[in-house]
Tab-separated table of C-alpha atoms and ligand atoms in Angstrom:
chain	number	residue	atom	x	y	z
A	115	MET	CA	6.609	6.105	11.601
A	116	LEU	CA	6.824	7.623	8.265
A	117	GLU	CA	4.197	5.066	6.664
A	118	PRO	CA	2.439	2.153	8.064
A	119	VAL	CA	4.213	-0.883	7.219
A	120	GLY	CA	2.261	-3.950	6.066
A	121	ASP	CA	0.951	-6.621	8.494
A	122	GLU	CA	4.623	-7.877	8.918
A	123	THR	CA	6.537	-7.448	11.977
A	124	PRO	CA	10.034	-6.740	10.260
A	125	GLU	CA	11.633	-7.893	13.501
A	126	THR	CA	12.537	-10.825	11.458
A	127	GLY	CA	14.504	-8.893	9.308
A	128	VAL	CA	12.751	-9.522	6.202
A	129	VAL	CA	9.254	-7.727	4.938
A	130	LEU	CA	7.185	-10.230	3.032
A	131	SER	CA	5.586	-8.652	0.039
A	132	ASP	CA	1.742	-9.680	0.167
A	133	ASN	CA	-0.370	-9.905	-3.106
A	134	PRO	CA	-3.315	-7.882	-2.429
A	135	ALA	CA	-5.748	-9.601	-4.516
A	136	THR	CA	-4.892	-13.127	-2.553
A	137	GLY	CA	-3.879	-11.634	0.630
A	138	ARG	CA	-0.854	-14.547	0.390
A	139	PRO	CA	3.005	-13.536	0.472
A	140	ILE	CA	4.870	-13.107	-3.171
A	141	ALA	CA	8.590	-12.958	-1.584
A	142	GLY	CA	10.255	-12.035	1.358
A	143	VAL	CA	12.791	-9.262	1.144
A	144	ARG	CA	15.719	-8.774	3.504
A	145	LEU	CA	15.541	-5.350	5.025
A	146	ASP	CA	18.723	-3.093	5.256
A	147	THR	CA	20.501	-2.427	8.396
A	148	GLU	CA	22.072	0.408	9.881
A	149	ALA	CA	25.237	-0.947	8.665
A	150	SER	CA	24.016	-1.687	5.083
A	151	TYR	CA	22.458	1.655	5.040
A	152	GLU	CA	25.956	2.849	5.505
A	153	GLN	CA	27.618	1.041	2.943
A	154	VAL	CA	24.697	2.299	0.573
A	155	LEU	CA	25.564	5.831	1.436
A	156	SER	CA	28.944	5.585	0.852
A	157	GLU	CA	28.413	4.118	-2.553
A	158	ALA	CA	25.977	6.758	-3.502
A	159	ILE	CA	28.295	9.662	-2.576
A	160	ALA	CA	30.946	7.895	-4.448
A	161	GLY	CA	28.716	7.703	-7.206
A	162	PHE	CA	27.902	11.186	-7.068
A	163	ASP	CA	31.565	12.448	-7.108
A	164	ARG	CA	31.974	10.336	-10.450
A	165	TRP	CA	28.638	11.143	-12.231
A	166	ARG	CA	28.850	14.955	-11.557
A	167	ARG	CA	31.816	15.143	-13.615
A	168	VAL	CA	29.992	13.183	-16.412
A	169	PRO	CA	28.711	16.126	-19.102
A	170	ALA	CA	25.109	16.362	-18.960
A	171	PRO	CA	24.449	15.750	-22.411
A	172	VAL	CA	26.217	12.289	-21.765
A	173	ARG	CA	24.132	11.449	-18.626
A	174	GLY	CA	21.225	11.975	-20.735
A	175	GLN	CA	22.651	9.303	-23.205
A	176	VAL	CA	22.541	6.792	-19.776
A	177	VAL	CA	18.727	7.940	-19.403
A	178	ARG	CA	18.024	7.363	-22.872
A	179	ALA	CA	19.443	3.682	-22.473
A	180	ILE	CA	17.437	3.469	-19.603
A	181	GLY	CA	14.379	4.443	-21.003
A	182	GLU	CA	14.909	1.607	-24.215
A	183	GLU	CA	15.607	-0.859	-21.465
A	184	LEU	CA	12.057	-0.044	-19.777
A	185	ARG	CA	10.440	-0.061	-22.908
A	186	ARG	CA	11.865	-3.861	-23.237
A	187	TYR	CA	10.135	-4.400	-19.734
A	188	LEU	CA	6.908	-2.162	-19.955
A	189	VAL	CA	4.740	-5.297	-20.007
A	190	PRO	CA	6.662	-7.664	-17.329
A	191	LEU	CA	7.621	-4.640	-15.037
A	192	GLY	CA	3.652	-3.132	-15.021
A	193	GLU	CA	2.450	-6.712	-14.335
A	194	LEU	CA	4.657	-7.057	-11.631
A	195	VAL	CA	3.027	-3.552	-10.324
A	196	ALA	CA	-0.328	-5.115	-10.589
A	197	LEU	CA	0.355	-8.158	-8.723
A	198	GLU	CA	2.428	-6.354	-5.863
A	199	VAL	CA	0.132	-3.307	-5.551
A	200	GLY	CA	-3.036	-4.666	-7.204
A	201	LYS	CA	-3.976	-1.890	-9.447
A	202	ILE	CA	-5.040	-3.154	-12.798
A	203	ARG	CA	-2.912	-4.516	-15.503
A	204	ALA	CA	-3.384	-1.426	-17.786
A	205	GLU	CA	-2.969	1.047	-15.078
A	206	GLY	CA	0.528	-0.686	-14.010
A	207	ILE	CA	1.699	-0.892	-17.740
A	208	GLY	CA	0.961	2.705	-17.838
A	209	GLU	CA	2.534	3.672	-14.857
A	210	VAL	CA	5.658	2.214	-16.240
A	211	GLN	CA	5.104	4.132	-19.300
A	212	GLU	CA	4.929	7.207	-17.065
A	213	THR	CA	8.508	6.439	-16.070
A	214	ILE	CA	9.458	5.872	-20.183
A	215	ASP	CA	7.815	9.354	-20.681
A	216	ILE	CA	9.893	11.137	-18.071
A	217	ALA	CA	13.022	9.264	-19.117
A	218	ASP	CA	12.238	10.894	-22.716
A	219	PHE	CA	11.790	14.292	-21.212
A	220	ALA	CA	15.113	13.974	-19.285
A	221	VAL	CA	16.887	12.999	-22.062
A	222	GLY	CA	15.898	16.273	-23.787
A	223	LEU	CA	16.493	18.150	-20.813
A	224	SER	CA	19.955	16.981	-20.237
A	225	ARG	CA	20.918	19.562	-23.026
A	226	GLN	CA	18.752	22.413	-21.898
A	227	LEU	CA	19.653	22.835	-17.967
A	228	TYR	CA	19.572	26.668	-18.958
A	229	GLY	CA	20.903	29.392	-16.827
A	230	LYS	CA	20.299	32.920	-17.322
A	231	THR	CA	22.678	35.640	-18.180
A	232	MET	CA	21.897	39.353	-16.715
A	233	PRO	CA	23.866	42.530	-17.380
A	234	SER	CA	25.739	44.046	-14.991
A	235	GLU	CA	25.671	47.586	-13.634
A	236	ARG	CA	29.509	47.615	-13.991
A	237	PRO	CA	31.672	48.126	-17.202
A	238	GLU	CA	33.885	45.131	-17.928
A	239	HIS	CA	31.741	43.077	-15.949
A	240	ARG	CA	29.551	39.782	-16.819
A	241	MET	CA	26.772	37.964	-14.845
A	242	LEU	CA	25.564	34.645	-15.151
A	243	GLU	CA	23.608	31.936	-13.292
A	244	GLN	CA	24.817	28.188	-13.807
A	245	TRP	CA	23.072	25.027	-12.382
A	246	LEU	CA	25.170	22.536	-10.825
A	247	PRO	CA	24.493	18.834	-9.418
A	248	LEU	CA	23.323	19.114	-5.560
A	249	GLY	CA	24.263	15.699	-4.359
A	250	PRO	CA	22.861	12.343	-3.623
A	251	VAL	CA	19.323	12.863	-3.497
A	252	GLY	CA	16.832	10.648	-1.181
A	253	VAL	CA	13.723	9.565	-2.505
A	254	ILE	CA	11.025	8.010	-0.429
A	255	THR	CA	7.914	6.681	-2.319
A	256	ALA	CA	4.518	5.356	-1.294
A	257	PHE	CA	3.084	2.102	-2.268
A	258	ASN	CA	0.467	3.315	-4.708
A	259	PHE	CA	2.756	4.567	-7.566
A	260	PRO	CA	5.830	2.089	-6.889
A	261	ASN	CA	7.536	2.990	-10.124
A	262	ALA	CA	6.519	6.081	-11.901
A	263	VAL	CA	7.109	8.278	-8.574
A	264	TRP	CA	10.703	6.773	-8.480
A	265	GLY	CA	10.858	7.582	-12.320
A	266	TRP	CA	9.842	11.326	-11.810
A	267	ASN	CA	12.796	11.857	-9.274
A	268	ALA	CA	15.379	9.601	-10.547
A	269	MET	CA	15.411	10.595	-14.239
A	270	LEU	CA	15.353	14.270	-13.574
A	271	GLY	CA	18.050	13.827	-10.470
A	272	ALA	CA	20.089	11.715	-13.021
A	273	VAL	CA	20.419	14.120	-15.706
A	274	CYS	CA	21.229	16.924	-13.288
A	275	GLY	CA	24.069	15.029	-12.199
A	276	ASP	CA	22.829	13.627	-8.732
A	277	SER	CA	23.051	10.387	-7.513
A	278	LEU	CA	19.601	8.576	-5.872
A	279	ILE	CA	19.017	6.931	-2.622
A	280	TRP	CA	15.646	5.283	-3.193
A	281	LYS	CA	13.619	4.050	-0.101
A	282	PRO	CA	10.403	2.540	-1.335
A	283	SER	CA	7.444	1.787	0.700
A	284	LEU	CA	7.881	-1.638	2.439
A	285	LEU	CA	4.395	-2.667	0.687
A	286	ALA	CA	6.107	-2.702	-2.652
A	287	PRO	CA	9.508	-3.701	-2.599
A	288	LEU	CA	9.697	-6.128	-5.322
A	289	THR	CA	8.902	-3.467	-7.893
A	290	ALA	CA	11.748	-1.291	-6.351
A	291	ILE	CA	14.166	-3.979	-6.705
A	292	ALA	CA	13.085	-5.024	-10.155
A	293	THR	CA	12.979	-0.756	-11.457
A	294	ASN	CA	16.149	-0.074	-9.741
A	295	ALA	CA	18.225	-3.384	-11.172
A	296	ILE	CA	17.350	-1.968	-14.672
A	297	ALA	CA	18.501	1.292	-14.173
A	298	GLU	CA	21.332	0.309	-11.984
A	299	ARG	CA	22.605	-2.366	-14.353
A	300	VAL	CA	22.234	0.035	-17.702
A	301	ALA	CA	24.138	2.511	-16.027
A	302	ARG	CA	26.822	0.144	-14.707
A	303	GLU	CA	26.995	-1.300	-18.283
A	304	MET	CA	27.968	2.184	-19.575
A	305	GLY	CA	30.525	2.927	-16.971
A	306	HIS	CA	28.621	4.613	-14.406
A	307	GLU	CA	28.323	2.750	-10.811
A	308	GLY	CA	26.693	4.176	-7.674
A	309	VAL	CA	24.333	6.405	-9.201
A	310	PHE	CA	21.157	4.364	-8.490
A	311	ASN	CA	20.853	3.060	-5.075
A	312	LEU	CA	18.185	1.466	-3.196
A	313	VAL	CA	17.663	1.154	0.666
A	314	ILE	CA	14.994	-1.033	1.804
A	315	GLY	CA	14.051	-0.748	5.544
A	316	THR	CA	11.978	0.191	8.402
A	317	ASP	CA	11.330	4.033	9.199
A	318	ASP	CA	12.938	3.470	12.521
A	319	VAL	CA	16.348	2.064	10.854
A	320	VAL	CA	16.472	3.332	7.359
A	321	GLY	CA	13.585	6.154	6.892
A	322	GLU	CA	14.790	8.240	10.168
A	323	ARG	CA	18.503	7.751	9.242
A	324	LEU	CA	17.833	9.077	5.627
A	325	ILE	CA	15.914	12.122	6.479
A	326	HIS	CA	18.431	13.012	9.185
A	327	ASP	CA	21.288	12.822	7.099
A	328	GLY	CA	23.315	15.757	6.618
A	329	ARG	CA	25.262	14.075	3.575
A	330	VAL	CA	21.721	14.038	1.650
A	331	PRO	CA	21.018	17.787	0.557
A	332	LEU	CA	17.651	16.811	-0.575
A	333	ILE	CA	14.652	14.493	0.357
A	334	SER	CA	11.782	13.944	-1.886
A	335	ALA	CA	9.020	12.364	-0.047
A	336	THR	CA	5.660	11.188	-1.118
A	337	GLY	CA	3.077	9.853	1.111
A	338	SER	CA	0.648	11.130	4.042
A	339	CYS	CA	0.387	14.541	5.313
A	340	ARG	CA	1.612	13.403	8.610
A	341	MET	CA	4.463	12.014	7.017
A	342	GLY	CA	5.062	15.113	5.259
A	343	ARG	CA	4.922	17.230	8.220
A	344	HIS	CA	7.531	15.052	10.125
A	345	VAL	CA	9.963	14.664	7.177
A	346	GLY	CA	9.534	18.429	6.598
A	347	ALA	CA	10.676	19.609	10.222
A	348	VAL	CA	13.269	17.001	10.353
A	349	VAL	CA	14.817	18.315	7.162
A	350	ALA	CA	14.223	21.880	7.784
A	351	ARG	CA	16.094	21.687	11.175
A	352	ARG	CA	19.118	20.762	9.159
A	353	LEU	CA	18.669	23.258	6.664
A	354	GLY	CA	18.104	20.660	3.846
A	355	ARG	CA	15.533	20.916	1.212
A	356	THR	CA	12.618	18.988	0.890
A	357	LEU	CA	10.292	17.940	-1.976
A	358	LEU	CA	6.734	17.034	-0.780
A	359	GLU	CA	4.124	15.447	-2.570
A	360	LEU	CA	1.452	14.553	-0.095
A	361	GLY	CA	-2.286	13.847	0.321
A	362	GLY	CA	-5.156	15.078	-1.993
A	363	ASN	CA	-8.846	15.646	-1.586
A	364	ASN	CA	-9.629	16.445	-5.037
A	365	ALA	CA	-13.206	17.692	-6.092
A	366	ILE	CA	-14.902	17.983	-9.522
A	367	ILE	CA	-17.407	20.697	-10.001
A	368	VAL	CA	-20.052	20.009	-12.633
A	369	GLU	CA	-22.151	22.901	-14.202
A	370	PRO	CA	-25.278	22.947	-15.424
A	371	ASP	CA	-24.114	23.368	-19.470
A	372	ALA	CA	-21.334	20.562	-18.905
A	373	ASP	CA	-21.187	17.755	-21.431
A	374	LEU	CA	-22.629	15.007	-19.053
A	375	ASP	CA	-20.823	12.336	-20.911
A	376	LEU	CA	-17.461	13.715	-20.460
A	377	ALA	CA	-18.404	14.650	-16.779
A	378	PHE	CA	-19.327	11.150	-16.244
A	379	GLU	CA	-16.252	9.597	-17.647
A	380	GLY	CA	-14.007	11.791	-16.038
A	381	THR	CA	-15.701	11.501	-12.531
A	382	PHE	CA	-15.794	7.478	-13.355
A	383	PHE	CA	-12.141	7.002	-14.040
A	384	GLY	CA	-11.005	9.673	-11.135
A	385	ALA	CA	-13.230	8.024	-8.549
A	386	VAL	CA	-12.912	4.463	-9.239
A	387	GLY	CA	-9.624	4.215	-11.148
A	388	THR	CA	-6.646	2.319	-9.116
A	389	ALA	CA	-9.408	1.554	-6.540
A	390	GLY	CA	-9.558	4.926	-5.335
A	391	GLN	CA	-5.553	4.700	-4.339
A	392	ARG	CA	-4.343	7.645	-6.347
A	393	CYS	CA	-3.231	10.824	-4.587
A	394	THR	CA	-5.326	12.648	-7.277
A	395	THR	CA	-8.357	10.291	-7.111
A	396	THR	CA	-11.833	12.350	-7.211
A	397	ARG	CA	-13.213	12.007	-3.722
A	398	ARG	CA	-15.614	14.791	-4.086
A	399	LEU	CA	-18.525	15.565	-6.817
A	400	ILE	CA	-19.978	19.021	-6.538
A	401	VAL	CA	-22.764	19.107	-8.954
A	402	HIS	CA	-25.250	21.944	-10.155
A	403	GLU	CA	-28.494	20.826	-8.500
A	404	SER	CA	-30.492	21.134	-11.715
A	405	ILE	CA	-28.135	17.987	-12.879
A	406	ALA	CA	-27.470	16.331	-9.708
A	407	GLU	CA	-29.963	13.829	-9.777
A	408	THR	CA	-29.158	12.756	-13.653
A	409	LEU	CA	-25.532	12.259	-13.112
A	410	THR	CA	-25.728	10.675	-9.776
A	411	GLU	CA	-27.898	8.257	-11.033
A	412	ARG	CA	-25.733	7.299	-14.125
A	413	LEU	CA	-22.772	6.931	-11.605
A	414	VAL	CA	-24.873	4.646	-9.281
A	415	GLU	CA	-25.488	2.438	-12.441
A	416	ALA	CA	-22.135	2.313	-13.604
A	417	TYR	CA	-20.800	1.515	-10.228
A	418	LYS	CA	-23.247	-1.352	-9.640
A	419	ASP	CA	-21.529	-3.212	-12.854
A	420	VAL	CA	-18.173	-2.153	-12.179
A	421	LYS	CA	-16.089	-5.576	-12.502
A	422	ILE	CA	-14.067	-6.185	-9.254
A	423	GLY	CA	-11.655	-8.848	-9.327
A	424	ASP	CA	-8.186	-10.117	-10.057
A	425	PRO	CA	-6.052	-7.310	-11.457
A	426	LEU	CA	-4.022	-9.053	-13.858
A	427	ASP	CA	-7.583	-10.287	-15.529
A	428	ARG	CA	-8.110	-8.034	-18.413
A	429	SER	CA	-11.662	-7.409	-18.067
A	430	THR	CA	-11.289	-6.208	-14.477
A	431	LEU	CA	-11.475	-2.687	-13.941
A	432	VAL	CA	-11.213	-2.480	-10.046
A	433	GLY	CA	-8.710	-4.289	-8.210
A	434	PRO	CA	-8.152	-4.695	-4.149
A	435	LEU	CA	-7.019	-2.381	-1.722
A	436	ILE	CA	-3.543	-2.736	-0.662
A	437	ASN	CA	-4.075	-4.294	2.891
A	438	SER	CA	-6.755	-5.317	5.381
A	439	ARG	CA	-5.594	-2.041	7.130
A	440	SER	CA	-6.992	-0.192	4.168
A	441	VAL	CA	-10.156	-2.173	4.053
A	442	ASP	CA	-10.543	-1.090	7.692
A	443	GLN	CA	-10.393	2.444	6.977
A	444	PHE	CA	-12.913	2.147	4.080
A	445	LEU	CA	-15.184	0.634	6.593
A	446	ARG	CA	-14.590	3.012	9.242
A	447	ALA	CA	-15.249	6.044	6.696
A	448	ILE	CA	-18.451	4.723	5.674
A	449	GLU	CA	-19.598	4.322	9.116
A	450	GLN	CA	-18.753	7.851	10.119
A	451	ALA	CA	-20.089	8.792	6.956
A	452	LYS	CA	-23.518	7.627	8.035
A	453	GLN	CA	-23.310	9.000	11.476
A	454	GLN	CA	-22.710	12.389	9.938
A	455	GLY	CA	-25.688	12.035	7.644
A	456	GLY	CA	-24.542	10.696	4.676
A	457	GLU	CA	-26.507	8.500	2.260
A	458	VAL	CA	-25.161	5.616	0.798
A	459	LEU	CA	-26.196	5.216	-2.736
A	460	VAL	CA	-24.084	2.112	-3.689
A	461	GLY	CA	-21.101	0.102	-2.154
A	462	GLY	CA	-20.208	0.615	1.278
A	463	GLU	CA	-19.129	-3.197	1.721
A	464	ARG	CA	-16.270	-5.438	1.424
A	465	VAL	CA	-16.284	-7.790	-1.334
A	466	THR	CA	-15.647	-11.437	-1.206
A	467	GLY	CA	-16.253	-14.960	-2.951
A	468	ASP	CA	-14.461	-16.837	-5.169
A	469	GLY	CA	-11.212	-15.540	-6.543
A	470	LEU	CA	-11.871	-12.444	-4.073
A	471	GLY	CA	-9.650	-13.848	-0.965
A	472	GLY	CA	-7.589	-10.734	-0.705
A	473	HIS	CA	-8.587	-6.779	0.188
A	474	PHE	CA	-11.889	-6.210	-2.427
A	475	VAL	CA	-14.010	-3.277	-1.274
A	476	ARG	CA	-17.097	-1.992	-3.485
A	477	PRO	CA	-16.655	1.343	-5.213
A	478	THR	CA	-19.029	3.547	-3.066
A	479	ILE	CA	-21.014	6.559	-3.570
A	480	ILE	CA	-22.207	8.944	-0.593
A	481	ARG	CA	-24.633	11.521	-0.785
A	482	ALA	CA	-23.450	14.049	1.459
A	483	PRO	CA	-26.397	15.704	3.690
A	484	ALA	CA	-27.954	18.622	2.171
A	485	SER	CA	-26.716	21.141	4.847
A	486	GLY	CA	-24.453	20.968	8.040
A	487	PRO	CA	-20.964	19.794	8.401
A	488	PHE	CA	-19.647	16.482	6.785
A	489	PRO	CA	-16.259	16.144	8.502
A	490	ILE	CA	-15.219	12.834	6.774
A	491	SER	CA	-15.489	14.486	3.266
A	492	HIS	CA	-12.306	16.497	4.749
A	493	GLU	CA	-10.361	13.414	5.162
A	494	GLU	CA	-8.538	11.460	2.395
A	495	THR	CA	-9.773	7.869	2.929
A	496	PHE	CA	-7.393	6.129	0.624
A	497	ALA	CA	-10.035	3.893	-0.876
A	498	PRO	CA	-13.071	4.409	-3.766
A	499	ILE	CA	-15.449	6.617	-1.914
A	500	LEU	CA	-17.072	9.466	-3.871
A	501	TYR	CA	-18.918	11.997	-1.775
A	502	ILE	CA	-21.494	13.955	-4.089
A	503	PHE	CA	-22.763	17.343	-3.061
A	504	SER	CA	-24.997	19.791	-4.883
A	505	TYR	CA	-24.798	23.592	-5.074
A	506	ARG	CA	-26.533	26.427	-6.452
A	507	ASP	CA	-24.026	28.835	-7.775
A	508	LEU	CA	-20.518	28.511	-8.949
A	509	ASP	CA	-18.884	30.840	-6.343
A	510	GLU	CA	-20.565	28.594	-3.766
A	511	ALA	CA	-19.146	25.354	-5.664
A	512	ILE	CA	-15.415	26.736	-5.905
A	513	ALA	CA	-15.452	27.802	-2.263
A	514	MET	CA	-16.620	24.107	-1.393
A	515	GLN	CA	-14.078	22.562	-3.698
A	516	ASN	CA	-11.266	24.862	-1.805
A	517	ASP	CA	-12.648	24.161	1.475
A	518	VAL	CA	-10.419	21.516	2.580
A	519	ASP	CA	-6.755	21.269	3.875
A	520	GLN	CA	-5.158	19.539	0.680
A	521	GLY	CA	-4.793	21.321	-2.278
A	522	LEU	CA	-3.478	19.002	-4.933
A	523	SER	CA	-6.074	18.462	-7.713
A	524	SER	CA	-9.354	19.974	-9.091
A	525	ALA	CA	-11.653	19.860	-12.054
A	526	ILE	CA	-14.532	21.701	-13.532
A	527	PHE	CA	-16.743	20.261	-16.427
A	528	ALA	CA	-18.593	23.274	-17.963
A	529	GLY	CA	-19.647	24.444	-21.287
A	530	SER	CA	-19.121	28.360	-20.740
A	531	VAL	CA	-16.108	29.993	-20.909
A	532	ARG	CA	-17.070	32.625	-17.995
A	533	ALA	CA	-17.409	29.535	-15.801
A	534	THR	CA	-14.024	27.911	-16.608
A	535	GLU	CA	-12.265	31.207	-16.407
A	536	ARG	CA	-13.865	32.098	-13.153
A	537	PHE	CA	-12.203	28.482	-12.158
A	538	LEU	CA	-8.915	29.495	-13.316
A	539	SER	CA	-8.884	33.145	-12.515
A	540	PRO	CA	-5.478	34.857	-12.667
A	541	ALA	CA	-6.371	36.583	-9.516
A	542	GLY	CA	-6.032	33.047	-7.690
A	543	THR	CA	-9.748	33.366	-6.653
A	544	GLY	CA	-10.478	30.298	-8.462
A	545	SER	CA	-9.329	26.558	-7.601
A	546	ASP	CA	-6.639	26.732	-4.999
A	547	CYS	CA	-5.064	23.611	-6.081
A	548	GLY	CA	-1.650	22.721	-7.954
A	549	LEU	CA	-3.369	21.219	-10.700
A	550	ALA	CA	-6.734	22.339	-12.372
A	551	TYR	CA	-8.443	20.390	-15.100
A	552	VAL	CA	-11.113	21.589	-17.551
A	553	ASN	CA	-13.643	19.090	-18.986
A	554	LEU	CA	-10.907	16.054	-17.561
A	555	GLY	CA	-10.956	14.462	-14.477
A	556	THR	CA	-8.839	15.105	-11.257
A	557	SER	CA	-6.356	12.106	-11.811
A	558	GLY	CA	-4.104	11.192	-14.883
A	559	ALA	CA	-1.729	13.945	-15.264
A	560	GLU	CA	1.032	14.052	-18.063
A	561	ILE	CA	4.477	14.049	-17.239
A	562	GLY	CA	5.526	17.553	-19.134
A	563	GLY	CA	3.733	19.648	-16.422
A	564	ALA	CA	4.864	20.278	-13.119
A	565	PHE	CA	3.164	17.939	-10.679
A	566	GLY	CA	1.982	18.777	-6.861
A	567	GLY	CA	-0.091	20.735	-4.826
A	568	GLU	CA	-0.617	23.452	-2.400
A	569	LYS	CA	-1.892	23.655	1.577
A	570	ASP	CA	-1.221	20.600	3.213
A	571	THR	CA	-0.176	18.632	0.003
A	572	GLY	CA	3.003	20.322	0.617
A	573	GLY	CA	3.695	22.622	-2.154
A	574	GLY	CA	6.443	20.400	-4.091
A	575	ARG	CA	6.433	20.127	-7.910
A	576	GLU	CA	7.771	17.176	-9.368
A	577	SER	CA	7.981	15.768	-12.960
A	578	GLY	CA	7.717	18.084	-16.140
A	579	SER	CA	8.535	21.818	-16.612
A	580	ASP	CA	10.899	23.545	-14.551
A	581	ALA	CA	10.885	20.797	-11.587
A	582	TRP	CA	14.370	19.840	-12.400
A	583	ARG	CA	15.583	23.126	-10.660
A	584	GLN	CA	15.359	21.528	-7.484
A	585	TYR	CA	17.534	18.814	-8.142
A	586	MET	CA	20.472	21.389	-8.885
A	587	ARG	CA	21.930	24.218	-7.058
A	588	ARG	CA	22.254	27.690	-8.408
A	589	GLN	CA	25.405	29.571	-8.688
A	590	THR	CA	25.316	33.206	-9.455
A	591	VAL	CA	28.571	34.128	-11.309
A	592	THR	CA	30.087	37.846	-11.595
A	593	ILE	CA	33.111	38.188	-13.825
A	594	ASN	CA	35.295	41.237	-13.929
A	595	HIS	CA	37.156	40.826	-17.131
A	596	GLY	CA	38.591	44.782	-16.888
A	597	SER	CA	41.548	45.860	-14.882
A	598	SER	CA	39.899	48.091	-11.999
A	599	MET	CA	38.314	46.851	-9.248
A	600	ARG	CA	34.662	48.598	-9.228
A	601	LEU	CA	32.353	48.004	-6.203
A	602	ALA	CA	28.405	47.260	-6.829
A	603	GLN	CA	26.195	50.076	-5.593
A	604	GLY	CA	28.851	52.909	-6.471
A	605	ILE	CA	30.541	52.360	-3.216
A	606	GLU	CA	33.709	54.117	-3.089
A	607	PHE	CA	36.315	52.006	-0.449
A	608	GLY	CA	40.044	52.850	-0.159
A	609	ALA	CA	42.903	54.805	0.778
A	610	SER	CA	42.299	57.123	-2.261
A	611	SER	CA	38.806	58.004	-1.976
B	828	LIG	C1	-0.038	9.418	-6.953
B	828	LIG	O1	-1.088	9.194	-6.781
B	828	LIG	O2	1.045	9.933	-6.038
B	828	LIG	O3	-1.852	12.132	-12.101
B	828	LIG	C2	0.843	10.177	-8.396
B	828	LIG	C3	-1.732	11.295	-11.900
B	828	LIG	C4	-0.732	10.249	-12.037
B	828	LIG	C5	0.180	10.396	-10.811
B	828	LIG	C6	-0.436	10.102	-9.550
B	828	LIG	N1	0.073	10.593	-13.194
B	828	LIG	O4	-2.950	10.498	-11.382
């Protein structure tokens, strides 16, 4: 299994997408079969063969039109995200905005797929690199960013000349259908079919088939570390490429001279936002002992007041977890934390009541034991649980922040440049994560930077900067424009030598 399916057994050939705020189904979606997978694959292969021939800046114009259409659908699509996965409306709309942003980025990129030129050691020779379309790209996404993570991959892949085969989470198929339909329709109306393809199915029928499929040179997958290990191994066996964006266990360090208002706000959004269901969620707060009480009290007070409820209600800050299994995992983690010496300061329970028939829990703060192991804090529980630790000196804090298997996001709040530079040390002895923030929380990356992490997070980089290169193949070109054959390294070879 790549990802746990919802509560449905898809043996009926249909998966129900539930509204996590009510626990009731919104719609049933027919699952792809082996035969329909084949059909989609052949469309994606044919689509790739046409699309690769379209000049990149023209591909960029198609992506520009998709971005424009997404702008028109920003609110309804954002609300669909909120309805289907339970993130609050503002965050649902923010997620679609993230796709629009990456579309804009990709349009510019479509004229900047630069290759290098390099001097040849031989006279009358020229060397250069060119970047070529790669092929149909498989994109496997998780429920928690059912629109934007596809956007990162699809908008870049499209300007690079690839076609896309999107396998969304079975917990969020409706957002995928709506999103892909927009992109596919815009491309088709501009004369380009088969670029944006969707397969919705179980891991057994669709997921396994996709990752084993030698016709798909790159699999970009977002999800758990367990899933990523499996995908990585299967794709490596066929010498394909992977781009993995897996779990995080992100910490914020707060130095004694930090601006506590900023530290409070960064932690509050990082830990409570999206009900703790971002891979970038702040899961650990590592606070200097001199300010630990003050900051903890302030957070506990804010957690008590946080408005939990219908994600579409504009006053709500915390929506539901995705399903009952997530609620069980939340409760189990809290039990384990208590057994391991953690002290629950606020939260720790399910929330029920009027309009709260779905999978609601109270955001939770747990103070870690003063010493000794606290293994639960090494796990990524996809729920709003914040573990608070205190420390004496910064080296100790950095060691604590790095002492987990995952390496996605990290943050420091500090006034002193010495502390922040220690955290960002160019020797690599500071944060060991792919993302490092100063006076900002761990979540909410902009699209312009490369996004991803080290260690068990999988090493992939998506979104901005030079992540586009992974969606292309590099060709090193050497041209002899003279009339004699000269071998590299000065080798003489032949009858006359
Ligand atoms: C994720 O949770 O899988 O940095 C992605 C962030 C968002 C992306 C999160 N821009 O929090």
